XYZ file of C-alpha atoms in Angstrom:
633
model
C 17.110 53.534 -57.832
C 15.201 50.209 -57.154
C 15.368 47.330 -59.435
C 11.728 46.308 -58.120
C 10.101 49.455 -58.993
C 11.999 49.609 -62.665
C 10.865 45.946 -63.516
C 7.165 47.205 -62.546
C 7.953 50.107 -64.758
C 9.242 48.263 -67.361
C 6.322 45.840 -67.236
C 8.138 42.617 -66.502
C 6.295 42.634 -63.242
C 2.710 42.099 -62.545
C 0.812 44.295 -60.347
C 0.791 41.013 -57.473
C 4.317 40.500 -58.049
C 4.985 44.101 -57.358
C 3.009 43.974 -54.664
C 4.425 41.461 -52.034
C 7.772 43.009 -52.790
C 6.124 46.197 -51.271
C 5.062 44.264 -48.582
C 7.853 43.180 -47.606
C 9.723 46.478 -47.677
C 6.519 48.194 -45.740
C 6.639 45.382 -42.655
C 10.621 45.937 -42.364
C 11.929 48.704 -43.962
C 15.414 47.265 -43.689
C 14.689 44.873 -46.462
C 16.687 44.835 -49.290
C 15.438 46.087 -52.411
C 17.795 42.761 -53.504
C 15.188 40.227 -51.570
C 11.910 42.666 -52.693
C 13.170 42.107 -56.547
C 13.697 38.204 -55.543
C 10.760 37.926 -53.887
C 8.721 39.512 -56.780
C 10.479 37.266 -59.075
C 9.725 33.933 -57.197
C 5.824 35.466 -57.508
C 6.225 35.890 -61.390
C 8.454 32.464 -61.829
C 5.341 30.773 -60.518
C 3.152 32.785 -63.073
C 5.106 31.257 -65.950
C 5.347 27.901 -64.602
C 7.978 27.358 -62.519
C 8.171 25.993 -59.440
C 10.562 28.474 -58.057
C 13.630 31.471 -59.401
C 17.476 30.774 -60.024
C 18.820 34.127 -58.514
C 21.932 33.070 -60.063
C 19.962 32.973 -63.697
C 17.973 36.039 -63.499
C 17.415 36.364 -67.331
C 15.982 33.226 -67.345
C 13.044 34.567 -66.689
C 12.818 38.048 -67.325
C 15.267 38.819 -70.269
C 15.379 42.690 -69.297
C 18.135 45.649 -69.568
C 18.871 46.122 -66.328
C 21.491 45.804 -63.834
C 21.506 42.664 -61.983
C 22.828 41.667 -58.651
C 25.975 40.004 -57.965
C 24.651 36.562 -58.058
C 27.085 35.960 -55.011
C 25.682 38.791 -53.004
C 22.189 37.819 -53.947
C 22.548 34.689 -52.127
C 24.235 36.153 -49.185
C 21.017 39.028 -48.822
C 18.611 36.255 -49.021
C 20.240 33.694 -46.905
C 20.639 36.076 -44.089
C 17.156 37.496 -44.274
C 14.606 36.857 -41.801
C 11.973 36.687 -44.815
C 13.873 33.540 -46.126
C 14.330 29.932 -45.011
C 17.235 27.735 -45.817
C 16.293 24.446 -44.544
C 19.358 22.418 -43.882
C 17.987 19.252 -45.437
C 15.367 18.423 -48.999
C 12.761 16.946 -46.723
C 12.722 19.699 -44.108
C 10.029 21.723 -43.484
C 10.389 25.206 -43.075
C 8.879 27.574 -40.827
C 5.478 28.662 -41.060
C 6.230 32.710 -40.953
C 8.778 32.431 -43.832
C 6.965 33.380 -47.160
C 10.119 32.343 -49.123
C 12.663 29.023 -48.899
C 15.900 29.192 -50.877
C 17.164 25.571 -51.423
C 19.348 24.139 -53.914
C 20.117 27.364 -56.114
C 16.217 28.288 -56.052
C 13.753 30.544 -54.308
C 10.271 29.695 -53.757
C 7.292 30.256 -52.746
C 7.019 28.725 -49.610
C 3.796 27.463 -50.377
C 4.904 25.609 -53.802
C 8.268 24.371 -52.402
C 5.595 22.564 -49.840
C 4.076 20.892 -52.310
C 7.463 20.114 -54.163
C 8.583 18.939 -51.305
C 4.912 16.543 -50.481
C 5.192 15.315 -53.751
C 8.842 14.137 -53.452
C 8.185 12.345 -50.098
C 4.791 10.895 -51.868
C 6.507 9.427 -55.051
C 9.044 7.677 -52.463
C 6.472 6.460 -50.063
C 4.560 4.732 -53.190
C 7.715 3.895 -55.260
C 9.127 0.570 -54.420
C 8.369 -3.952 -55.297
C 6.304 -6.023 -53.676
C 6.827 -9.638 -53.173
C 5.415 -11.441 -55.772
C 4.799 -15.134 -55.757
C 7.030 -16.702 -58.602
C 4.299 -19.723 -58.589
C 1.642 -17.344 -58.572
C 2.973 -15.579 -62.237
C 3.507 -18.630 -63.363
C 0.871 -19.546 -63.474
C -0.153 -16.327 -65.269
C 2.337 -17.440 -67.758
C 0.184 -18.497 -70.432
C -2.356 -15.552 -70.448
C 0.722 -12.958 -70.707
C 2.193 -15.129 -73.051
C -0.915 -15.050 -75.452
C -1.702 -11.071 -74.460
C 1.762 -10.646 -75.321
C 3.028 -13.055 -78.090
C 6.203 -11.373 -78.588
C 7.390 -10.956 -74.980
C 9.910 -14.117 -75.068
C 11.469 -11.453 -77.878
C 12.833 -9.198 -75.709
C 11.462 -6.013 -77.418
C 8.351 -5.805 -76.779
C 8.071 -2.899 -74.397
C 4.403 -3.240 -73.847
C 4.677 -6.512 -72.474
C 8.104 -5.337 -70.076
C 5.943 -2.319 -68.901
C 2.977 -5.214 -67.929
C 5.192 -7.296 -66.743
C 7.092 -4.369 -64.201
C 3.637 -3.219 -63.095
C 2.734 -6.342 -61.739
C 6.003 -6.173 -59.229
C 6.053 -2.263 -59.095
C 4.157 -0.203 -57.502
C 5.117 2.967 -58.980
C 5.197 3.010 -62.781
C 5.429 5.621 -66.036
C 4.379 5.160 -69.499
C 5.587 7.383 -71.674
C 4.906 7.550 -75.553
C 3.222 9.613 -78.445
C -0.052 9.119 -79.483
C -1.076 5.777 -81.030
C 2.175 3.718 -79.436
C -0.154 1.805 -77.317
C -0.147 3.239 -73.731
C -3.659 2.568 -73.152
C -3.893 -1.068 -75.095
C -0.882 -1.582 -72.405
C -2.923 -1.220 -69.813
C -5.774 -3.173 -71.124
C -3.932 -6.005 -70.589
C -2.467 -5.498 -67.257
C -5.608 -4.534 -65.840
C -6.628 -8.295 -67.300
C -3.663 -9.423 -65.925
C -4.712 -8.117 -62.534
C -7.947 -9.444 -62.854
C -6.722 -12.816 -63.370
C -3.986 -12.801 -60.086
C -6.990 -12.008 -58.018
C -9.456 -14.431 -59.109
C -6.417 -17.194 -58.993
C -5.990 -16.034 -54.826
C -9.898 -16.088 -54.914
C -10.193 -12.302 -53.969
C -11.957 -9.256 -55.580
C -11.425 -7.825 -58.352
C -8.956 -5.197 -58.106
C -10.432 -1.668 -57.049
C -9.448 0.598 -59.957
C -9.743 4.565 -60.783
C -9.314 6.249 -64.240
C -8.892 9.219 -64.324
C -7.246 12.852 -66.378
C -6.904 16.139 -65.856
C -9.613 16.857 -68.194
C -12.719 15.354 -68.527
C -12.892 14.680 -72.274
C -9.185 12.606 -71.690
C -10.687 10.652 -68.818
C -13.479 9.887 -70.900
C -11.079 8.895 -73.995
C -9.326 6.876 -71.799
C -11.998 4.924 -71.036
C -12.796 4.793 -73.808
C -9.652 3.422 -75.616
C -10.236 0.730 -72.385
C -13.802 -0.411 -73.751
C -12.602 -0.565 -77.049
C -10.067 -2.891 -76.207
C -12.435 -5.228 -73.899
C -14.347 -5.377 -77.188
C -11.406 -6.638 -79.215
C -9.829 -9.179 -76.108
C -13.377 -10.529 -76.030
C -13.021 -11.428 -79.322
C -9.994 -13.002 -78.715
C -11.462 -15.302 -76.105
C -10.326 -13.634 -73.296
C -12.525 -14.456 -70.544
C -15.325 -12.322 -70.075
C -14.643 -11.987 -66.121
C -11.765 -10.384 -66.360
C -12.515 -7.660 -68.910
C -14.836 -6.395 -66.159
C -12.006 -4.060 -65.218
C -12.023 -2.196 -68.516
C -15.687 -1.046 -67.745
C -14.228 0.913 -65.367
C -15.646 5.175 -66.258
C -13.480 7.891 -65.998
C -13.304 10.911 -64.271
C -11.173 14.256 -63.385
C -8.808 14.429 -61.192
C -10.879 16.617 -59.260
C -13.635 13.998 -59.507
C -11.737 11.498 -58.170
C -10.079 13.844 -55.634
C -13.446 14.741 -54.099
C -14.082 18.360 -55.060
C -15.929 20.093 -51.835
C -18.246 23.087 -52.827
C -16.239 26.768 -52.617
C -13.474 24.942 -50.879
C -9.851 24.179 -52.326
C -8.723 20.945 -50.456
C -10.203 17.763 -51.650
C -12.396 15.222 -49.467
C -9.723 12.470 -50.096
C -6.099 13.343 -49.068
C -3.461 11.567 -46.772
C -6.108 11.258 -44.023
C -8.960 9.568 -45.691
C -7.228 7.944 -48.419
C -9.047 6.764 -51.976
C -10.531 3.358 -51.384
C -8.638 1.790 -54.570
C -5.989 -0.638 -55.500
C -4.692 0.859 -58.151
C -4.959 4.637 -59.852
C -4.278 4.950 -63.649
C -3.817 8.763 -64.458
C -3.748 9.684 -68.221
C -1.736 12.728 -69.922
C 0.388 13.131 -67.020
C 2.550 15.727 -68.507
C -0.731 18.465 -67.916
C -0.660 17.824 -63.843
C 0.997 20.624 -62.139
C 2.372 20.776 -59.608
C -0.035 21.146 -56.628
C -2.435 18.633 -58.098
C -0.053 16.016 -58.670
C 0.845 16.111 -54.700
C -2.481 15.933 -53.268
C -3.078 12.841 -55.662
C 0.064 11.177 -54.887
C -1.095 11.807 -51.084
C -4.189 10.585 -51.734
C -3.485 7.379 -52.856
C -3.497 4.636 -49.980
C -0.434 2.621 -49.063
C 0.151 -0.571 -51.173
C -2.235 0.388 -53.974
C -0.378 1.298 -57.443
C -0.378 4.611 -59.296
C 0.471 4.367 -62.969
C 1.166 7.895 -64.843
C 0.840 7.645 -68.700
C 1.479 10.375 -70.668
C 3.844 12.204 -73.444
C 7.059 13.563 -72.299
C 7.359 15.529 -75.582
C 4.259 17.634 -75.016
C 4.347 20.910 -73.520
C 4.007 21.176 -69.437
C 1.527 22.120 -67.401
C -0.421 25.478 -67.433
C -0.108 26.085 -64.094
C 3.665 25.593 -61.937
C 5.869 22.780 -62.316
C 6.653 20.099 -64.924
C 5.797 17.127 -62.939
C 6.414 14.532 -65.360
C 9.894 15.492 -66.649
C 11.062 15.899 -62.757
C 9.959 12.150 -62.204
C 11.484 10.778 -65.555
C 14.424 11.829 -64.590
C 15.013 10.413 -61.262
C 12.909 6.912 -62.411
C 14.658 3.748 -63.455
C 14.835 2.215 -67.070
C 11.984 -0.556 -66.526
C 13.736 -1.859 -69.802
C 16.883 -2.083 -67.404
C 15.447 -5.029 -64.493
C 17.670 -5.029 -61.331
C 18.761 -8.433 -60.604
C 15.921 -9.219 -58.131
C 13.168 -7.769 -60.591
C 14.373 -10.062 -63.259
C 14.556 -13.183 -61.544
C 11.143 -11.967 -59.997
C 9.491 -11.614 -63.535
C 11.360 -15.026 -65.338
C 7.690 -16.736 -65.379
C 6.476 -13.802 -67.548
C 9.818 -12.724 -69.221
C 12.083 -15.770 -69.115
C 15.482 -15.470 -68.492
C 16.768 -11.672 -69.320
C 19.507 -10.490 -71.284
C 22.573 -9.584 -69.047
C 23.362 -6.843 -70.584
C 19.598 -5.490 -69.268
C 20.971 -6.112 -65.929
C 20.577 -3.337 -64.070
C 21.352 -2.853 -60.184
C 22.250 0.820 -59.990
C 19.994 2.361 -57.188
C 19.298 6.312 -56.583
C 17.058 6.285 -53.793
C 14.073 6.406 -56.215
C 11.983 3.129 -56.986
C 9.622 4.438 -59.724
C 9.951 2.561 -63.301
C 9.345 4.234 -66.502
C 9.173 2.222 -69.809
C 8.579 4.411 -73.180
C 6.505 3.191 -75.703
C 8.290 3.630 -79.499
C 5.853 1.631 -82.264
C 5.732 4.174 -85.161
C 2.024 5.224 -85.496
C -0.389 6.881 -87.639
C -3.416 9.024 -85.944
C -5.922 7.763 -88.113
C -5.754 5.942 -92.227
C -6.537 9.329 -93.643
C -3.313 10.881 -91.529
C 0.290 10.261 -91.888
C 1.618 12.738 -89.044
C 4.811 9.756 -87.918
C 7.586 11.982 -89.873
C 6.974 15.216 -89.089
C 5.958 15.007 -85.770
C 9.240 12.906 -85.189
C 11.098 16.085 -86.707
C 8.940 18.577 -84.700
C 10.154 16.656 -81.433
C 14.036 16.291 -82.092
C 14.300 20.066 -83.282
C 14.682 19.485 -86.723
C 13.448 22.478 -88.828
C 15.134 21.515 -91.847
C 13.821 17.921 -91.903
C 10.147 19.317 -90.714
C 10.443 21.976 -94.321
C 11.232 18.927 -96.141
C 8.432 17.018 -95.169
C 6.183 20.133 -95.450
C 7.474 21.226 -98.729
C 8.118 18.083 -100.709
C 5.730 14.710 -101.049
C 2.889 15.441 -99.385
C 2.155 13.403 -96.393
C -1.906 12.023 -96.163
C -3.702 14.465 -94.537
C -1.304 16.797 -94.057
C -1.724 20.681 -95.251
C 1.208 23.375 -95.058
C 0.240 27.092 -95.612
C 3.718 29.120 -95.619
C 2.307 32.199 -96.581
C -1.326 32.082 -94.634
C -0.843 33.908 -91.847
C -5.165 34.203 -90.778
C -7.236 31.709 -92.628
C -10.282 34.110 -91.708
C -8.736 36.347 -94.653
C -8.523 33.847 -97.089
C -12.403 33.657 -98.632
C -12.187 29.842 -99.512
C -10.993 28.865 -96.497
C -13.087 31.337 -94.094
C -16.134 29.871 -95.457
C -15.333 26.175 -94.996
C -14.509 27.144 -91.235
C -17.671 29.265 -90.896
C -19.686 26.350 -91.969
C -18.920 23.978 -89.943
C -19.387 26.350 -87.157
C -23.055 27.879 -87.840
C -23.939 24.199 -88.403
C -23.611 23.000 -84.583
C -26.615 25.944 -84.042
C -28.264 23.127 -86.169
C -27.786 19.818 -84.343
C -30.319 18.351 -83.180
C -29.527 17.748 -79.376
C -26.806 18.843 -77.765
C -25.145 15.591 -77.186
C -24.792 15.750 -81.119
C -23.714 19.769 -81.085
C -21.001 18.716 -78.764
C -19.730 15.628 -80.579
C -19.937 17.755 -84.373
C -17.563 20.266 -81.856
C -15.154 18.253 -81.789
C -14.858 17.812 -85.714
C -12.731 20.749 -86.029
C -10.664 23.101 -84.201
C -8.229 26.051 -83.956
C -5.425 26.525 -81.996
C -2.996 29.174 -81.536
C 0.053 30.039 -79.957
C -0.620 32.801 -77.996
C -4.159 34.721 -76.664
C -3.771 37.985 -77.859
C -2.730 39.720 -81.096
C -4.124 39.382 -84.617
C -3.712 35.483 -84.186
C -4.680 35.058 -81.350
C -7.464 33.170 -79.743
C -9.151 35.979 -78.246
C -9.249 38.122 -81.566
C -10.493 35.150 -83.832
C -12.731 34.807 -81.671
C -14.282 37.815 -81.444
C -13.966 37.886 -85.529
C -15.705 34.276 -85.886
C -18.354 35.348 -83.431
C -19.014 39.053 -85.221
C -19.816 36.780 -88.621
C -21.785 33.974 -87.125
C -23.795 36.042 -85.449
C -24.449 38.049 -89.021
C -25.099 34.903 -90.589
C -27.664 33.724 -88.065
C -29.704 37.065 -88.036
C -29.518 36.734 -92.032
C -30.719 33.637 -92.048
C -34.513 32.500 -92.624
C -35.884 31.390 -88.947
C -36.355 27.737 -88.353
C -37.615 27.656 -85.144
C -35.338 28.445 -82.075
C -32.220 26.999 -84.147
C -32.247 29.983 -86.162
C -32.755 32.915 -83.408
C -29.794 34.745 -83.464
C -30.580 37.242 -80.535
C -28.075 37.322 -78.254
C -28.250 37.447 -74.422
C -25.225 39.583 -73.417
C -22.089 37.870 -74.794
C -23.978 34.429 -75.590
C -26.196 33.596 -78.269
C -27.158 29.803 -80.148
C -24.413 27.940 -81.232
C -21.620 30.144 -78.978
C -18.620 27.802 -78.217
C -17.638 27.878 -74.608
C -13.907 27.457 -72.565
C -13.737 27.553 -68.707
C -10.901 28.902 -67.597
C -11.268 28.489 -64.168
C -12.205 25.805 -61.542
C -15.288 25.477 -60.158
C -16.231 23.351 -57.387
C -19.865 23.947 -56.900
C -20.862 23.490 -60.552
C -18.363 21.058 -61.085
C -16.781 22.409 -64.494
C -12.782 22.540 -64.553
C -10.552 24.591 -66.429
C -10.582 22.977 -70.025
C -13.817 22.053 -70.066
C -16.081 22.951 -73.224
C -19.631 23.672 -73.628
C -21.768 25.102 -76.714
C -24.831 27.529 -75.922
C -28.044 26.352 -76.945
C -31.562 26.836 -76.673
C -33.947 24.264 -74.893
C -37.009 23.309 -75.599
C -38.781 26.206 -74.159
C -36.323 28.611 -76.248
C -34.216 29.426 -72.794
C -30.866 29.883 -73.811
C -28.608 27.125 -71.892
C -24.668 26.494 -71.617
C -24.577 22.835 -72.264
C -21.359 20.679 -71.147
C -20.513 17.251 -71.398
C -21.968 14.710 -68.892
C -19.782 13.335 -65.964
C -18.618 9.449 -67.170
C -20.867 8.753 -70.380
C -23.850 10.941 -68.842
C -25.893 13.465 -70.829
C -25.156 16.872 -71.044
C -25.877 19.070 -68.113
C -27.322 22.574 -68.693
C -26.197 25.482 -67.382
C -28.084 28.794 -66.945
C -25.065 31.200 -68.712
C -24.958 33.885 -66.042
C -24.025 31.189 -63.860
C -21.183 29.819 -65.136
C -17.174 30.282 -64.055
C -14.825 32.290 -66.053
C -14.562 31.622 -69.738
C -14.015 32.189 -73.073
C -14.947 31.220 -76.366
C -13.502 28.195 -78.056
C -13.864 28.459 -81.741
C -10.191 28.919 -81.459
C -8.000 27.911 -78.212
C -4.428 28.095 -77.144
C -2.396 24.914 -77.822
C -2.028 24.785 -73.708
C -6.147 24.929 -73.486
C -6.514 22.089 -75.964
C -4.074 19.160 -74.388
C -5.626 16.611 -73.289
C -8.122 16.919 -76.595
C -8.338 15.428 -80.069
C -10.183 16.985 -82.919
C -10.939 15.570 -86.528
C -9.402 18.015 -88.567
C -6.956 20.933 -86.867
C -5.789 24.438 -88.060
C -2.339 25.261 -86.372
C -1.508 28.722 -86.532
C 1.684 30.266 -85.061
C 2.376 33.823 -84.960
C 3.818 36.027 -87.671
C 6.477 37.746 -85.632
C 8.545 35.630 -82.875
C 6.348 34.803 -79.115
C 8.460 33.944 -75.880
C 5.833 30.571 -76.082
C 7.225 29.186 -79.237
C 8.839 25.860 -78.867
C 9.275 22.400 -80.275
C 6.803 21.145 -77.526
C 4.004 23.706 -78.168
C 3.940 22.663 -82.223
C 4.343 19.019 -81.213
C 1.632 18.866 -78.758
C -0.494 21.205 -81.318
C 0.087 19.126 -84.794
C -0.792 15.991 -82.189
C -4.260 16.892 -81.512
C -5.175 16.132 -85.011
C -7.079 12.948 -85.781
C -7.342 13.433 -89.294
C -6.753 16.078 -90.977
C -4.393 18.817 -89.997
C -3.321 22.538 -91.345
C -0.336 24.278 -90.623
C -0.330 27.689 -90.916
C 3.580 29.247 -90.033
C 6.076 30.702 -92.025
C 9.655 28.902 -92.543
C 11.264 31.315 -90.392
C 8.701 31.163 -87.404
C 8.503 27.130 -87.407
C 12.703 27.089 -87.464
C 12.195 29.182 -84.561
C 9.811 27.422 -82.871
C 11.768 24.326 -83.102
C 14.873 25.258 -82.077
C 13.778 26.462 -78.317
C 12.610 23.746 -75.397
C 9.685 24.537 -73.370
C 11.704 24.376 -69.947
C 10.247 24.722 -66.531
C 12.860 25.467 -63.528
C 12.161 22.735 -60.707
C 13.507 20.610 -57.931
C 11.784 18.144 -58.105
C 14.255 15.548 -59.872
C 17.113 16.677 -57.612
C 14.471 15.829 -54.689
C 13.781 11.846 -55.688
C 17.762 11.419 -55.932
C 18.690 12.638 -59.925
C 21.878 14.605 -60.115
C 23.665 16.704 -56.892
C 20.627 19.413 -57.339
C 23.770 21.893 -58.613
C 21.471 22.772 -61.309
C 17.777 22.402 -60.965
C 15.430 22.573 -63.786
């Protein structure tokens, strides 16, 4: 009996997975059916997100009833097959005719243990000081000191993470939303500013830039707000100049090249920049994040912000936990960074003395000022008791004195079934048929949204879609015609008002996975898919047989809305346990709300949900020097 073919069976497999396990076995019949199943498995562990599979943790990933191999003997088989490397070092490469490496404990993809292994030998290359000129931050002293009045305190960890980015080159940070990771690099970006125009040279060459475009654009943003708000402050007008800087994609940025997967800019023709600023960090997987790293020119600095508490990436690897973990505390100076920094920080607390080195130069300082999304929301508690774990404290909060903004629904499991609230939702989608642009349709989008946990099922996104769309649609045709607002004919799957999620990337039109559009009709009553504008552009039409994969987006998966923030946000998890439940996925959904949010999960379900971790299996940390890399992940 073969394991491979009863996995298929069993439907733990997908039909690709299956099939270069059949491969295998077809080009040498002497394979085991041991390295088919492993082989199959690496294919599916990159499916769910993982850079590669623990042999010796099978059920890891597929929790199935079957016999597994000797863990012992599984190694053996696959270390002694010819379909298998086993580089003898981390930074090896392995040979080109080898679809799989097994390193450390895990078997890859050859392909993605490439790119693990780029990104590692990128994050060194960039990590690491420079020499800084003690007169030279001296006499920066008194701007730092008046962007950051409480530095001489010792706890201000905005004004340490300023104050390390200006030595290192390399530099994370982390924090929820509202702790000040973007007003943090307001400043330093002044702070730059004002070290160049001091050595009379340019201002420094920056890029901004996100996964998505709608967090590149925030991030910008957040920077333009904070110009505003300096310049009131009587910072000098020539070095806010920075914080005009627009933001784009990563792809943008990249250099996306019609139909073709590699970018224009990559270790050969570097970006022309000084420094690259890259927002919600924790969505980069892992092939993007190495062809950025690579991308980025010697000497120039690459700051990652992001939340560590958020769920991963859609795609393989959790980039931003691997590099946490192998980063120093930038709260924690070695001896030469402090004495370095005294201009800016005066003299630092022994006890922050820290001269431990793992190979691995990158600093990472986490933001902690309790925050509040907006006045009208007061999310601090529970979102603190969504990230430890803590179901019973989370109840509490739900259950007892309200918090602002704040809405718990134990027993509403579809708020399309509830009349009262079906029609609030309803109305405020029929009304974006009625905007009157649709630069306006997409802003009133991003009033209100819903997320789910999963994409199929009664809650899930695909079948409230299809349920919101059946009644809008009814409504519309119902409805007395005012002009081409109110013609409800559809054109295939599209018709006026129709929310719109890519799902997949594409070059030539220049849309990303993540993106959102709304269909509307132009002036001549042609039916358009309208997106957002690159930087603060207007809207760009789309003809809608044209467009990439998508979906609607009246409701969206908690993974499709991360890097987004919505007025007011309906949270629904499942009725009956969903292998995607975890702490991160309600964190990073309850987080999207600006001002309003509703949760819709029973007690049992959100205990659930909080008491798993959203783990991805990786080598990266192991790879930058954390740990012996006896247990990856």
């Amino acid at each position: 009996m073969s394991l491979l073919d009863d996995l298929r069976r069993a439907g733990h497999l997908r039909t690709v997975d299956h099939a270069l396990g059949l491969g295998l076995r077809r080009l040498d019949p002497d394979t085991p059916d041991e390295v088919a199943t492993a082989a199959a498995l690496a294919s599916l562990a990159v499916s769910a997100g993982h850079a590669g599979f623990r042999p010796g943790r099978p059920r890891d990933l597929v929790d199935a009833d079957v016999q597994w191999p000797d863990p012992g003997q599984w190694q053996r088989l696959l270390e002694a097959s010819p379909w298998v490397a086993t580089p003898p070092a981390g930074d090896a490469e392995t040979a080109a005719d080898a679809p799989l490496v097994l390193e450390h404990g895990l078997l890859y993809l050859r392909r993605y243990r490439e790119y693990e292994r780029r990104l590692a030998a990128g994050l060194q290359r960039l990590g690491g000081a420079e020499a800084v000129d003690e007169a030279a931050l001296g006499a920066l002293a008194p701007l730092f000191a008046r962007l950051f009045p409480h530095a001489a305190d010792g706890d201000d960890r905005q004004a340490r993470a300023a104050a390390v980015a200006l030595r290192q080159r390399l530099l994370l940070v982390t924090g929820g939303p509202g702790t000040g990771k973007t007003t943090t690099i307001a400043r330093l970006l002044v702070l730059l500013a004002a070290r160049a125009a001091a050595a009379g040279q340019p201002p420094p060459r920056i890029a901004l830039a996100a996964p998505t475009g709608r967090a590149a654009e925030r991030m910008a943003e957040s920077l333009r707000k904070a110009a505003q708000l300096l310049a009131a402050d009587g910072i000098d007008a020539g070095l806010l100049a920075p914080l005009s800087t627009s933001g784009s994609t990563l792809h943008r940025l990249l250099g996306t090249r019609p139909d073709a997967p590699e970018f224009r800019h990559h270790a050969g023709n570097p970006l022309e920049v000084d420094l690259v600023v890259v927002d919600e960090a924790s969505m980069i997987d892992l092939p993007l994040m190495a062809k950025l790293v690579e991308a980025v020119p010697d000497g120039a600095r690459l700051i990652l912000l992001g939340d560590p508490d958020q769920l991963p990436s859609v795609e393989a690897g959790d980039v931003l936990s691997g590099i946490l973990a192998a980063s120093g505390d930038g709260l924690r100076l070695a001896s030469d960074d402090a004495a370095a920094l005294r201009p800016l920080l005066g003299e630092v607390d022994a006890a922050r003395i820290d001269d431990a080195r793992n190979g691995f130069a990158a600093r990472h300082v986490h933001l902690l000022r309790g925050w509040r999304q907006s006045a009208a929301l007061d999310l601090a508690p529970l979102a603190a008791a969504v990230r430890e774990g803590d179901a019973a404290e989370a109840l509490r909060l739900l259950r007892g004195r309200p918090l602002d903004g704040v809405h718990y629904h134990a027993a509403l499991a579809d708020p399309l079934a509830d009349a009262s609230q079906r029609e609030r939702l309803l109305a405020h989608w029929a009304a974006l048929a009625d905007a009157p642009d649709p630069a306006s349709a997409l802003a009133r989008a991003g009033e209100l949204r819903l997320l789910t946990a999963v994409r199929d099922g009664p809650q899930g996104a695909r079948g409230l879609n299809a349920r919101i769309e059946a009644s809008l649609t009814g409504r519309l045709a119902a409805a007395p015609a005012r002009g081409h607002a109110r013609n409800a004919r559809a054109e295939g799957a599209f018709f006026h008002g129709r929310l719109l999620l890519v799902t997949e990337n594409s070059y030539r039109h220049r849309l990303f996975n993540g993106d959102t559009g709304i269909c509307l009709r132009d002036d001549d009553g042609q039916l358009m898919a309208w997106f957002p504008g690159e930087g603060a552009g207007a809207p760009r039409a789309f003809h809608p047989a044209t467009l990439p994969a998508h979906d609607s987006a009246f409701a969206m998966t908690v993974h499709k809305a991360q890097g987004s923030e919505f007025d007011a946000v309906w949270l629904l998890l499942p009725a009956r346990d969903a292998r995607v439940l975890s702490r991160e996925l309600v964190y990073t959904g309850l987080t999207r709300a600006r001002r309003e949010l509703h949760l819709a999960a029973s007690p049992d379900i959100l205990a659930t949900a909080l008491s798993r971790h959203a783990r991805r299996v990786s080598g990266l940390a192991w790879r930058l020097g954390a740990g012996d890399g006896s247990d990856p992940g």
